[in-house]
Coordinates of C-alpha atoms and ligand atoms in Angstrom, one line a residue:
M1 CA 17.8 28.5 -26.7
H2 CA 14.0 29.0 -26.1
N3 CA 13.5 29.9 -22.7
E4 CA 11.2 27.5 -22.3
Y5 CA 13.2 24.7 -23.6
K6 CA 16.0 26.3 -21.6
K7 CA 13.8 25.6 -18.8
L8 CA 12.6 22.0 -19.5
L9 CA 16.0 21.0 -20.3
C10 CA 17.6 22.0 -17.1
W11 CA 14.6 20.2 -15.4
F12 CA 14.9 17.0 -17.4
L13 CA 18.6 16.7 -16.9
S14 CA 19.3 17.8 -12.8
M15 CA 16.9 17.0 -10.8
E16 CA 18.5 14.3 -9.1
S17 CA 19.4 14.8 -5.1
I18 CA 23.0 15.1 -4.7
W19 CA 22.2 11.9 -2.2
K20 CA 21.1 9.6 -5.7
K21 CA 23.9 10.9 -8.4
E22 CA 26.5 10.2 -5.4
C23 CA 24.8 6.3 -4.4
E24 CA 23.6 3.5 -5.4
L25 CA 21.6 1.3 -3.3
P26 CA 20.8 -2.5 -4.4
K27 CA 17.6 -3.6 -5.8
Q28 CA 15.9 -6.1 -4.5
E29 CA 13.3 -8.8 -5.1
T30 CA 9.9 -8.1 -5.5
L31 CA 6.8 -10.5 -3.2
D32 CA 5.8 -13.4 -5.8
H33 CA 4.6 -15.7 -3.0
D34 CA 2.2 -15.7 0.4
I35 CA 4.4 -14.7 3.8
T36 CA 3.9 -14.9 7.5
T37 CA 6.1 -13.0 9.5
D38 CA 6.2 -11.0 13.0
V39 CA 6.3 -7.5 11.4
A40 CA 5.3 -6.1 8.4
I41 CA 6.8 -2.6 8.1
I42 CA 5.4 -0.8 4.8
G43 CA 7.4 2.1 3.5
A44 CA 11.2 1.2 2.8
G45 CA 12.2 4.9 3.6
M46 CA 14.1 6.4 6.8
A47 CA 11.5 5.4 9.1
G48 CA 10.5 2.0 8.0
I49 CA 14.3 1.2 7.5
L50 CA 15.0 2.2 11.2
T51 CA 12.2 0.5 12.9
A52 CA 13.2 -2.7 11.1
C53 CA 17.4 -2.0 12.0
L54 CA 16.4 -1.5 15.9
L55 CA 13.3 -4.1 15.6
K56 CA 16.3 -6.6 14.7
K57 CA 18.4 -5.4 17.8
K58 CA 15.8 -6.1 19.9
G59 CA 16.0 -9.4 18.4
I60 CA 11.8 -9.7 16.1
D61 CA 11.9 -10.4 12.2
S62 CA 10.2 -7.9 9.7
V63 CA 10.5 -7.8 6.3
I64 CA 9.4 -4.0 4.2
L65 CA 7.1 -4.1 1.6
E66 CA 7.9 -0.6 -0.9
A67 CA 5.9 0.1 -3.8
N68 CA 8.9 1.6 -5.5
E69 CA 12.8 1.2 -4.8
T70 CA 14.1 0.9 -1.2
A71 CA 14.5 4.8 -0.2
S72 CA 13.1 5.9 -3.4
G73 CA 10.8 8.7 -1.4
Q74 CA 11.1 11.5 0.6
T75 CA 14.5 10.4 2.4
C76 CA 16.4 10.2 -0.7
N77 CA 15.2 14.0 -1.5
T78 CA 15.8 15.6 2.1
T79 CA 18.7 17.5 3.3
A80 CA 19.6 15.6 5.9
K81 CA 19.8 17.3 9.0
I82 CA 20.2 15.2 12.0
T83 CA 19.1 17.9 14.1
S84 CA 16.7 18.5 17.5
Q85 CA 16.1 21.6 15.8
H86 CA 13.2 21.7 14.5
A87 CA 13.0 25.4 13.6
L88 CA 11.3 27.5 16.1
T89 CA 9.4 25.1 18.1
Y90 CA 9.7 24.7 22.0
D91 CA 7.9 28.2 22.9
T92 CA 5.4 27.2 21.1
L93 CA 5.4 23.8 22.3
I94 CA 5.6 24.9 26.0
Q95 CA 3.0 26.7 25.5
D96 CA 0.6 24.2 23.4
F97 CA 1.0 20.9 25.5
G98 CA 3.1 22.6 28.8
K99 CA 7.1 22.6 29.2
E100 CA 7.0 17.8 31.0
K101 CA 5.8 17.2 27.0
A102 CA 7.8 20.2 25.6
Q103 CA 10.5 18.2 27.5
M104 CA 10.1 14.5 26.5
Y105 CA 10.2 16.0 23.2
A106 CA 12.8 17.6 23.2
M107 CA 15.0 14.6 25.0
A108 CA 13.4 12.3 22.5
N109 CA 15.5 14.5 19.4
E110 CA 19.3 14.6 21.3
T111 CA 18.9 10.8 21.9
A112 CA 18.0 10.4 18.4
I113 CA 20.9 11.4 17.7
G114 CA 23.2 10.1 19.6
M115 CA 21.3 6.8 18.0
Y116 CA 22.8 8.0 15.1
E117 CA 26.2 7.9 16.1
E118 CA 25.7 5.1 17.3
L119 CA 24.6 3.1 14.8
V120 CA 27.4 5.2 12.4
K121 CA 30.2 4.1 15.3
E122 CA 28.5 0.0 15.2
F123 CA 28.2 -1.1 11.5
N124 CA 31.3 2.0 10.6
I125 CA 29.7 3.5 8.0
S126 CA 31.4 5.6 6.4
C127 CA 28.1 8.6 5.3
H128 CA 30.0 11.4 5.8
F129 CA 28.7 11.9 9.5
E130 CA 29.9 14.8 11.4
G131 CA 29.1 16.4 14.3
M132 CA 28.0 20.5 13.6
P133 CA 25.8 23.0 15.4
S134 CA 22.7 23.6 14.3
Y135 CA 21.7 27.2 13.4
V136 CA 18.1 29.1 13.3
Y137 CA 18.6 33.0 12.3
T138 CA 16.9 35.7 12.0
T139 CA 17.3 39.1 9.7
E140 CA 15.0 41.3 11.6
E141 CA 12.9 40.6 15.4
V142 CA 14.8 38.9 17.4
N143 CA 12.3 39.0 19.8
K144 CA 11.5 35.1 18.9
I145 CA 14.5 34.4 19.5
E146 CA 15.8 35.4 22.0
K147 CA 12.6 33.0 23.2
E148 CA 13.0 30.2 21.6
V149 CA 17.2 29.6 23.7
K150 CA 15.1 30.3 27.0
A151 CA 12.8 27.5 26.0
A152 CA 15.3 25.0 24.3
L153 CA 17.3 25.7 27.6
E154 CA 14.0 25.0 29.5
C155 CA 13.8 21.2 27.8
G156 CA 16.9 20.5 28.2
I157 CA 18.8 21.7 24.7
K158 CA 22.5 22.9 25.1
A159 CA 21.0 26.3 23.1
E160 CA 22.7 29.8 23.0
F161 CA 21.5 33.4 21.0
T162 CA 24.5 34.6 18.9
T163 CA 25.3 36.9 16.4
D164 CA 28.7 34.7 15.0
T165 CA 27.7 33.1 11.8
K166 CA 29.2 32.1 9.0
L167 CA 26.5 33.7 6.3
P168 CA 27.0 35.3 3.7
F169 CA 24.7 37.8 5.4
P170 CA 24.4 39.6 8.9
V171 CA 21.3 37.9 10.7
K172 CA 19.7 39.6 13.9
G173 CA 20.1 37.0 15.9
A174 CA 20.3 32.9 15.9
V175 CA 19.8 30.2 18.2
K176 CA 22.5 28.0 17.5
F177 CA 21.7 23.9 19.6
H178 CA 25.2 22.7 20.4
G179 CA 25.8 18.7 19.2
Q180 CA 23.8 18.3 16.3
A181 CA 25.1 16.6 13.1
Q182 CA 24.4 15.4 9.5
F183 CA 25.6 13.1 7.4
N184 CA 24.6 11.7 3.6
P185 CA 21.7 9.4 4.3
L186 CA 21.7 7.0 1.0
E187 CA 24.9 5.9 2.2
F188 CA 23.7 5.3 5.6
I189 CA 20.6 3.8 4.3
K190 CA 22.9 1.4 2.1
E191 CA 24.4 0.7 4.8
I192 CA 22.0 -0.8 8.0
I193 CA 19.6 -2.5 5.2
K194 CA 22.2 -5.4 4.5
P195 CA 20.8 -7.5 7.3
L196 CA 17.3 -7.1 6.2
K197 CA 14.8 -8.0 4.0
I198 CA 13.2 -5.8 2.2
Y199 CA 10.4 -6.4 -1.1
E200 CA 10.7 -4.0 -3.3
H201 CA 8.0 -3.1 -6.2
T202 CA 5.7 -4.4 -3.8
M203 CA 2.4 -2.3 -3.0
A204 CA 0.1 -3.4 -0.3
E205 CA -3.5 -2.3 -1.9
G206 CA -5.0 -2.7 1.6
I207 CA -4.4 -4.8 5.0
E208 CA -7.5 -6.8 6.4
D209 CA -7.0 -8.6 10.0
Q210 CA -3.6 -8.1 10.1
V211 CA -3.4 -9.5 6.4
I212 CA -1.1 -7.1 3.5
I213 CA -2.7 -7.2 0.3
T214 CA -0.4 -6.7 -2.1
K215 CA -0.8 -8.1 -6.4
G216 CA 2.8 -11.0 -5.8
G217 CA 1.0 -12.7 -2.3
K218 CA -0.6 -11.9 0.9
V219 CA 1.3 -11.1 4.0
K220 CA 0.2 -11.7 7.2
A221 CA 2.1 -10.1 10.1
G222 CA 1.3 -10.2 14.1
S223 CA 2.2 -6.5 13.9
I224 CA 2.2 -4.4 10.7
V225 CA 3.7 -0.5 10.8
V226 CA 2.2 2.0 8.2
A227 CA 5.3 3.9 7.0
T228 CA 4.4 5.1 3.8
H229 CA 4.9 8.9 4.6
Y230 CA 1.2 9.9 4.3
P231 CA -0.8 6.5 5.6
F232 CA -2.4 5.4 2.9
I233 CA -5.5 4.0 4.3
N234 CA -8.1 6.4 5.0
S235 CA -10.6 4.5 7.7
P236 CA -9.9 3.7 10.4
G237 CA -7.1 7.4 11.3
Y238 CA -9.2 9.6 10.0
Y239 CA -5.6 11.3 9.2
F240 CA -6.4 13.0 5.9
A241 CA -8.2 15.0 8.3
R242 CA -5.2 16.4 10.4
M243 CA -2.9 16.3 7.9
H244 CA -1.5 18.3 5.1
Q245 CA 2.1 18.2 3.3
E246 CA 3.9 20.6 2.1
R247 CA 6.6 20.5 -0.9
S248 CA 9.9 22.7 -0.5
Y249 CA 13.2 22.9 -3.1
A250 CA 16.7 22.7 -2.5
L251 CA 20.3 23.3 -4.7
A252 CA 23.7 21.7 -4.9
I253 CA 26.4 24.3 -5.2
S254 CA 29.9 23.3 -5.7
N255 CA 33.0 26.5 -5.9
V256 CA 31.6 27.8 -2.4
P257 CA 33.1 28.5 1.0
K258 CA 33.0 25.7 4.0
L259 CA 30.5 26.4 6.0
D260 CA 30.8 26.1 10.1
G261 CA 26.7 25.6 10.3
M262 CA 23.6 24.3 9.7
Y263 CA 21.2 26.8 9.5
K264 CA 17.2 27.3 8.4
D265 CA 15.5 31.1 8.9
E266 CA 13.2 31.7 10.8
S267 CA 10.6 33.0 8.1
Q268 CA 8.6 31.0 5.6
S269 CA 9.8 32.7 2.6
G270 CA 14.2 32.9 3.5
Y271 CA 17.2 30.0 2.9
S272 CA 19.0 26.8 4.3
F273 CA 22.0 25.8 3.9
R274 CA 23.9 23.5 5.1
N275 CA 27.4 21.9 3.8
Y276 CA 28.4 18.4 1.9
K277 CA 32.1 17.6 1.0
D278 CA 32.8 20.8 -1.0
M279 CA 28.9 22.2 -1.4
I280 CA 26.4 24.1 0.0
I281 CA 22.6 23.0 0.2
I282 CA 21.0 25.3 -0.5
G283 CA 16.9 25.0 -0.3
G284 CA 13.9 27.5 0.4
G285 CA 10.4 27.8 -1.4
T286 CA 8.0 26.3 1.3
H287 CA 4.4 26.4 -0.2
R288 CA 1.5 24.5 0.2
T289 CA 1.6 21.0 -1.6
G290 CA -1.0 22.1 -4.8
E291 CA -0.2 25.8 -4.4
N292 CA 3.1 26.6 -6.5
L293 CA 0.1 28.4 -9.6
E294 CA 2.8 31.0 -10.3
G295 CA 5.8 28.3 -10.5
G296 CA 9.4 30.1 -10.0
K297 CA 10.6 28.5 -6.7
Y298 CA 13.7 26.9 -8.7
E299 CA 14.6 30.9 -10.2
A300 CA 14.1 31.9 -6.7
L301 CA 17.3 29.9 -5.5
R302 CA 19.2 30.4 -8.3
Q303 CA 19.1 33.6 -7.9
A304 CA 20.0 33.8 -4.2
A305 CA 22.7 31.7 -5.0
S306 CA 23.9 34.0 -7.1
T307 CA 23.3 36.5 -4.7
Y308 CA 25.1 35.1 -1.4
Y309 CA 27.7 32.8 -3.6
P310 CA 28.5 35.0 -7.1
E311 CA 31.3 32.3 -7.8
S312 CA 28.8 29.6 -7.2
K313 CA 28.5 26.0 -10.1
E314 CA 24.8 24.1 -9.8
V315 CA 25.9 20.7 -9.5
C316 CA 22.0 19.7 -9.2
N317 CA 18.5 20.4 -7.7
W318 CA 15.2 18.7 -6.4
S319 CA 12.8 19.2 -4.5
A320 CA 10.7 17.2 -1.8
Q321 CA 7.5 17.1 1.0
D322 CA 6.2 16.5 3.8
C323 CA 3.6 15.6 6.4
H324 CA 2.2 18.7 8.5
S325 CA -0.1 17.0 11.7
V326 CA -2.7 20.1 12.9
D327 CA 0.0 20.7 16.1
H328 CA 3.1 20.2 14.3
V329 CA 4.1 17.0 17.1
P330 CA 4.4 13.7 14.5
Y331 CA 1.9 10.6 15.1
I332 CA 4.2 7.9 16.2
G333 CA 1.7 5.1 17.7
L334 CA -1.2 2.9 17.3
Y335 CA -3.0 3.4 14.0
S336 CA -6.7 4.1 15.2
A337 CA -7.3 3.3 19.2
K338 CA -9.7 0.0 17.3
T339 CA -6.8 -1.7 16.1
P340 CA -4.2 -3.2 18.8
E341 CA -1.9 -4.4 16.5
L342 CA -1.6 -1.4 13.5
Y343 CA 1.6 1.3 13.9
V344 CA 2.1 4.2 12.2
A345 CA 5.1 7.1 11.4
T346 CA 4.2 9.8 10.2
G347 CA 3.6 13.9 10.3
F348 CA 7.6 14.9 9.8
K349 CA 7.5 18.1 9.1
K350 CA 10.3 18.0 7.1
W351 CA 12.3 16.8 10.0
G352 CA 12.2 13.2 9.4
M353 CA 15.8 12.5 10.1
T354 CA 15.9 12.8 13.8
S355 CA 11.5 11.6 13.3
S356 CA 12.3 8.4 12.5
M357 CA 15.0 7.3 14.9
V358 CA 12.4 8.6 17.5
S359 CA 9.8 6.2 15.6
A360 CA 12.0 3.5 15.3
M361 CA 12.6 3.5 19.3
I362 CA 8.8 3.9 20.1
L363 CA 7.2 1.4 17.6
S364 CA 10.6 -1.4 18.4
D365 CA 9.0 -1.0 22.3
K366 CA 6.3 -0.9 21.6
I367 CA 5.8 -4.3 19.6
S368 CA 8.4 -6.1 21.8
G369 CA 6.2 -5.5 25.2
L370 CA 7.9 -2.4 26.3
K371 CA 7.0 1.7 27.4
N372 CA 9.0 4.0 25.6
P373 CA 9.6 7.2 28.0
Y374 CA 9.1 9.6 25.3
E375 CA 5.3 7.6 23.8
E376 CA 2.6 10.2 25.2
V377 CA 3.8 12.8 23.5
F378 CA 3.6 11.1 19.8
H379 CA 0.3 9.7 20.6
P380 CA -1.1 9.7 17.3
Q381 CA -5.3 9.6 19.3
R382 CA -4.0 12.5 21.3
F383 CA -6.2 16.1 20.7
E384 CA -5.1 19.3 22.4
V385 CA -7.2 21.7 22.2
T386 CA -5.5 25.2 22.3
A387 CA -2.8 23.3 19.9
S388 CA -5.1 21.8 17.1
M389 CA -8.4 23.9 16.6
S390 CA -7.0 26.1 13.9
G391 CA -4.7 23.3 12.0
L392 CA -8.0 21.3 12.0
L393 CA -10.6 24.5 10.6
D394 CA -7.7 25.0 9.0
E395 CA -7.5 21.7 6.8
A396 CA -11.0 21.8 6.9
K397 CA -11.4 25.2 5.0
H398 CA -8.8 23.9 2.4
T399 CA -10.8 20.5 1.9
V400 CA -13.9 22.5 1.0
R401 CA -12.0 24.7 -1.1
S402 CA -10.6 22.5 -3.4
L403 CA -13.7 19.6 -3.0
I404 CA -15.9 22.0 -3.7
L405 CA -16.3 25.4 -4.7
K406 CA -13.0 25.7 -7.1
K407 CA -14.9 22.4 -8.6
L408 CA -17.9 25.2 -9.4
K409 CA -15.5 27.8 -10.6
V410 CA -15.6 27.7 -14.7
P411 CA -12.1 28.2 -16.2
D412 CA -11.5 31.4 -18.2
T413 CA -9.1 29.7 -20.4
S414 CA -9.3 27.3 -23.2
L415 CA -7.0 25.2 -24.9
A416 CA -6.2 27.8 -27.9
Q417 CA -4.7 30.0 -24.8
V418 CA -2.4 27.3 -23.5
Q419 CA 0.9 28.4 -24.1
P420 CA 3.5 25.4 -25.4
G421 CA 5.7 24.7 -21.8
H422 CA 2.4 25.9 -19.8
G423 CA -0.5 24.3 -18.2
A424 CA -3.4 25.4 -17.6
I425 CA -7.4 24.1 -16.2
I426 CA -9.5 24.3 -19.4
E427 CA -13.3 22.8 -19.8
E428 CA -13.2 20.3 -23.1
D429 CA -17.3 19.5 -23.5
G430 CA -18.6 20.7 -20.6
E431 CA -16.4 19.0 -18.6
K432 CA -13.2 20.4 -16.7
V433 CA -9.9 19.0 -17.8
G434 CA -6.2 19.5 -17.1
V435 CA -4.2 19.4 -20.1
Y436 CA -0.2 20.5 -20.2
K437 CA 1.4 21.7 -24.5
E438 CA 4.8 20.2 -25.1
L439 CA 6.8 22.4 -27.0
D440 CA 6.1 20.8 -30.2
G441 CA 2.4 20.3 -30.2
K442 CA 1.6 18.0 -28.3
I443 CA -0.9 18.0 -25.5
H444 CA -1.7 16.0 -22.3
M445 CA -4.9 15.7 -20.7
V446 CA -6.0 14.6 -17.8
S447 CA -8.7 14.3 -15.3
T448 CA -8.5 17.1 -12.4
K449 CA -9.8 15.2 -10.1
C450 CA -7.4 13.4 -7.5
T451 CA -7.5 9.6 -6.8
H452 CA -7.5 9.9 -2.8
L453 CA -11.0 11.8 -2.1
G454 CA -12.2 13.8 -5.3
C455 CA -10.7 17.0 -5.2
Q456 CA -9.3 19.3 -7.9
L457 CA -5.9 19.1 -7.9
E458 CA -3.8 22.3 -9.4
W459 CA -1.0 22.9 -11.9
N460 CA 2.3 22.7 -10.8
P461 CA 4.5 24.4 -13.0
D462 CA 8.4 24.1 -11.6
E463 CA 7.4 20.5 -12.1
L464 CA 5.3 19.9 -14.9
S465 CA 3.1 18.1 -12.4
W466 CA -0.6 17.9 -11.2
D467 CA -1.1 18.2 -7.0
C468 CA -3.8 18.4 -4.7
P469 CA -3.9 21.5 -2.4
C470 CA -5.6 19.5 0.2
H471 CA -3.7 16.3 1.6
G472 CA -0.6 16.5 -1.1
S473 CA -0.9 13.6 -4.1
R474 CA 0.7 14.6 -6.6
F475 CA 0.4 13.0 -10.6
D476 CA 3.2 13.3 -13.7
Y477 CA 1.8 15.0 -17.2
T478 CA 0.8 11.8 -17.8
G479 CA -1.6 11.3 -15.0
V480 CA 1.3 8.5 -13.1
L481 CA 1.2 8.7 -9.6
I482 CA 4.1 10.8 -8.1
N483 CA 2.9 10.3 -4.5
N484 CA 0.4 9.4 -2.0
P485 CA -1.9 9.5 -0.4
A486 CA -3.3 8.8 -3.9
L487 CA -3.2 4.5 -4.5
E488 CA -4.5 5.3 -8.2
S489 CA -3.0 6.9 -11.1
I490 CA -5.9 9.9 -13.0
E491 CA -7.4 9.6 -16.2
Y492 CA -5.0 10.7 -19.3
E493 CA -5.7 11.6 -22.9
Q494 CA -2.6 12.2 -25.8
F495 CA -2.8 13.8 -28.6
H496 CA -1.3 16.6 -31.6
K497 CA -2.4 19.1 -32.5
Ligands
FAD501 C1 13.1 19.4 1.0 C2 13.3 18.1 2.4 C3 13.8 18.7 2.7 C4 13.9 17.9 4.2 N1 15.3 18.1 5.0 C5 15.2 17.2 6.4 C6 16.0 17.6 7.3 O1 17.6 18.1 7.0 N2 16.1 16.7 8.3 C7 15.9 16.3 8.3 O2 15.2 15.4 9.7 N3 14.6 15.6 7.7 C8 14.2 16.3 6.8 N4 13.1 16.5 5.8 C9 11.8 15.4 6.1 C10 12.1 14.1 5.9 O3 13.5 14.2 4.2 C11 11.2 13.2 5.9 O4 10.6 14.1 6.9 C12 11.2 11.7 6.0 O5 12.3 10.9 4.8 C13 10.3 11.1 5.5 O6 10.9 9.6 5.6 P1 9.1 8.3 6.1 O7 10.3 7.2 6.0 O8 8.4 8.5 6.4 O9 9.2 8.6 4.3 P2 9.4 8.1 2.9 O10 11.0 8.3 2.7 O11 8.6 9.1 1.4 O12 9.4 6.4 2.7 C14 7.7 6.3 2.6 C15 7.6 5.0 1.6 O13 6.9 4.3 1.5 C16 5.8 4.0 0.6 N5 5.0 3.3 0.4 C17 3.9 4.6 -0.1 N6 3.0 3.8 0.1 C18 3.2 2.6 0.3 C19 2.5 1.6 -0.2 N7 0.8 1.4 0.1 N8 3.0 0.1 -0.5 C20 4.2 -0.1 -0.2 N9 5.3 0.9 0.0 C21 4.4 2.1 -0.1 C22 7.1 4.7 -1.0 O14 7.3 4.4 -2.5 C23 8.2 5.5 0.0 O15 9.2 4.6 0.0 C24 13.0 17.4 5.0 C25 11.9 17.3 4.0 C26 11.9 18.3 2.9 C27 10.5 17.8 1.3
FES502 S1 -4.9 14.3 -1.7 FE1 -6.4 13.5 -0.9 S2 -7.8 14.8 -2.0 FE2 -5.7 14.7 -2.8

C-alpha cells in the first residue's frame, strides 16, 4: 500500500483515546428555550463538571452549557494522572512566588487527589481508580531532580529521590511523589453527571449582563463560570495576551509489562508512561500549537514504543492540547476585576485533573460566599514580575510573528508543487491560501486567517489541520473549527484538478 494511504488510513481508523474507545456517555438535550438559574457553567469538561458537582454538594443548583458533547474537549483526550507532581514545578514555584504560595499550590493539589478518592467512594464509582506513585525522571543531569525533591519536601509533599524505577531503560535519578492516583476519566464522569443538568450542542456565543446568549435560548444566571478550556471572551480578561496552547500525542499499547507508577521525563523531548488495565499509555511529542510544520510525532512515539516494548501492539492513538499561562500557574477565580459574578478556570498546563478539582473547590467556595484557603495563588488578576515577564514577552513575540511578519512573507510553494496527501500555504490570485490535496486529487482550500484575532494559521501534517500559533485555535482541512478560542470556522472552497 502507498505510504501516504497507509498513514491516512491509520489516522482515520484509530484516532480516538482509550477512554472514548471504552466508555460511552449518555446524550443530553439541547437548550431550546430561555431559562433562569442560580449558576450557569459554560463547558462540560472536567473543570465545569466538577464545579457543578461541588456546588450541588453545597446545595446550589447549576446548569452546564456544552457546545458539543459532555467531556468531548480535552478531558476525553487526557492521560488522566491525578497528581500534584506537575513535571518539575516546586523549585520554580518557590523561586517565583515564595515558599508560602508554593505550599498553597502543593496543598491545593494534594487536597484535590483526596477529593477524587472521596467522590469515587461516595458515588461508588467503578472507574479503574488506583493509588499510584508519580515519578519525574531524568536520563541526563540529576541536579534539577535533587532540587525538586528538596523543594517538594519543603512544600509538604511526601517526596523522595530514587533511581529505582520499572521503566525499560536506566535513569540517572527521579523524584517520586507518594500517594498519587490514576483512573479512567470518562467512567468517573459518567457517574458524577447523573444528578447534574447539562445541555449539549448549546454553544455560548456571548455574555451580556449575566445573560448567556445561545442559538436555542438565553440563560440568565446569578453567577457564571467560564470553563471552556481557553476562555472565549477576549475582553475583559485579556487571557489571549497571557496564555498559549501546547499539543502532545499519545498511544495506548498492549502486550506490555505492568508499571508500578506514573512516569514523566523532565525533558520536553522525553516520554510519559502510565499503565491502564493491561496496556501502557505512552505520551510525548510536545510542541506549541501551530508549530508542527515537519510532523512525524506519531511516528516518533511508535518508534519509542517499539524500542522500549518490542512485543507491544498499538491499540489506539490520539492527541490533545492544553493552555499554559505566562507564570505557569492556572487562572482560577474572577474573570476580571470588573465582573464580580463571572468566573474562570483555565491554564492547567496538562495537569487539569487536579487543577479541575482545585477550580471546583475554589469556585464553589467563592460562589457560596466562602473564602477558600488556596484562592490567592490562583487569582487570575495576579502579576508576579519574576514569574510572568519572560512569558509575556514570549507571547508578544509569537503574536507579532504570526500577525505581521509571517503575513508579509510570500509563499514559495505553488499549487502544482503540493504533493497528494500534503498541505501547504500558497499564493492564489495575490492572496495567501491554505491548500490540502487528497490522494484522489480533491483539493481543499481555506483562508489562512484565524477567526480569533487574525494570526496566520499553519499546517499540521500529523493531524491534517490548520493550527494557530498565537493562542491555539484549530480548524480541520475543510475549515471547520476544532478547538477554541476562535468561535467560527474559516472560509473554505473545494474542487477537483
Ligand atoms: C496530551 C495531554 C495529556 C494530559 N494528561 C493529563 C494527565 O495525565 N493528568 C492531568 O491532570 N492532566 C492532563 N492533561 C490536562 C487535562 O486533560 C486538561 O487540563 C483538562 O482535561 C481540561 O479540562 P477542561 O474542563 O478545562 O477543558 P475541556 O475538557 O476541553 O472542556 C471544555 C469544554 O468547553 C466546551 N466549550 C468550549 N467553548 C464553549 C462555548 N463557547 N460554549 C459552550 N461550551 C464550550 C468544549 O466543547 C469542551 O467540552 C493532559 C493534557 C494533554 C493535552
Ligand atoms: S487563536 Fe488567537 S489569533 Fe488564532
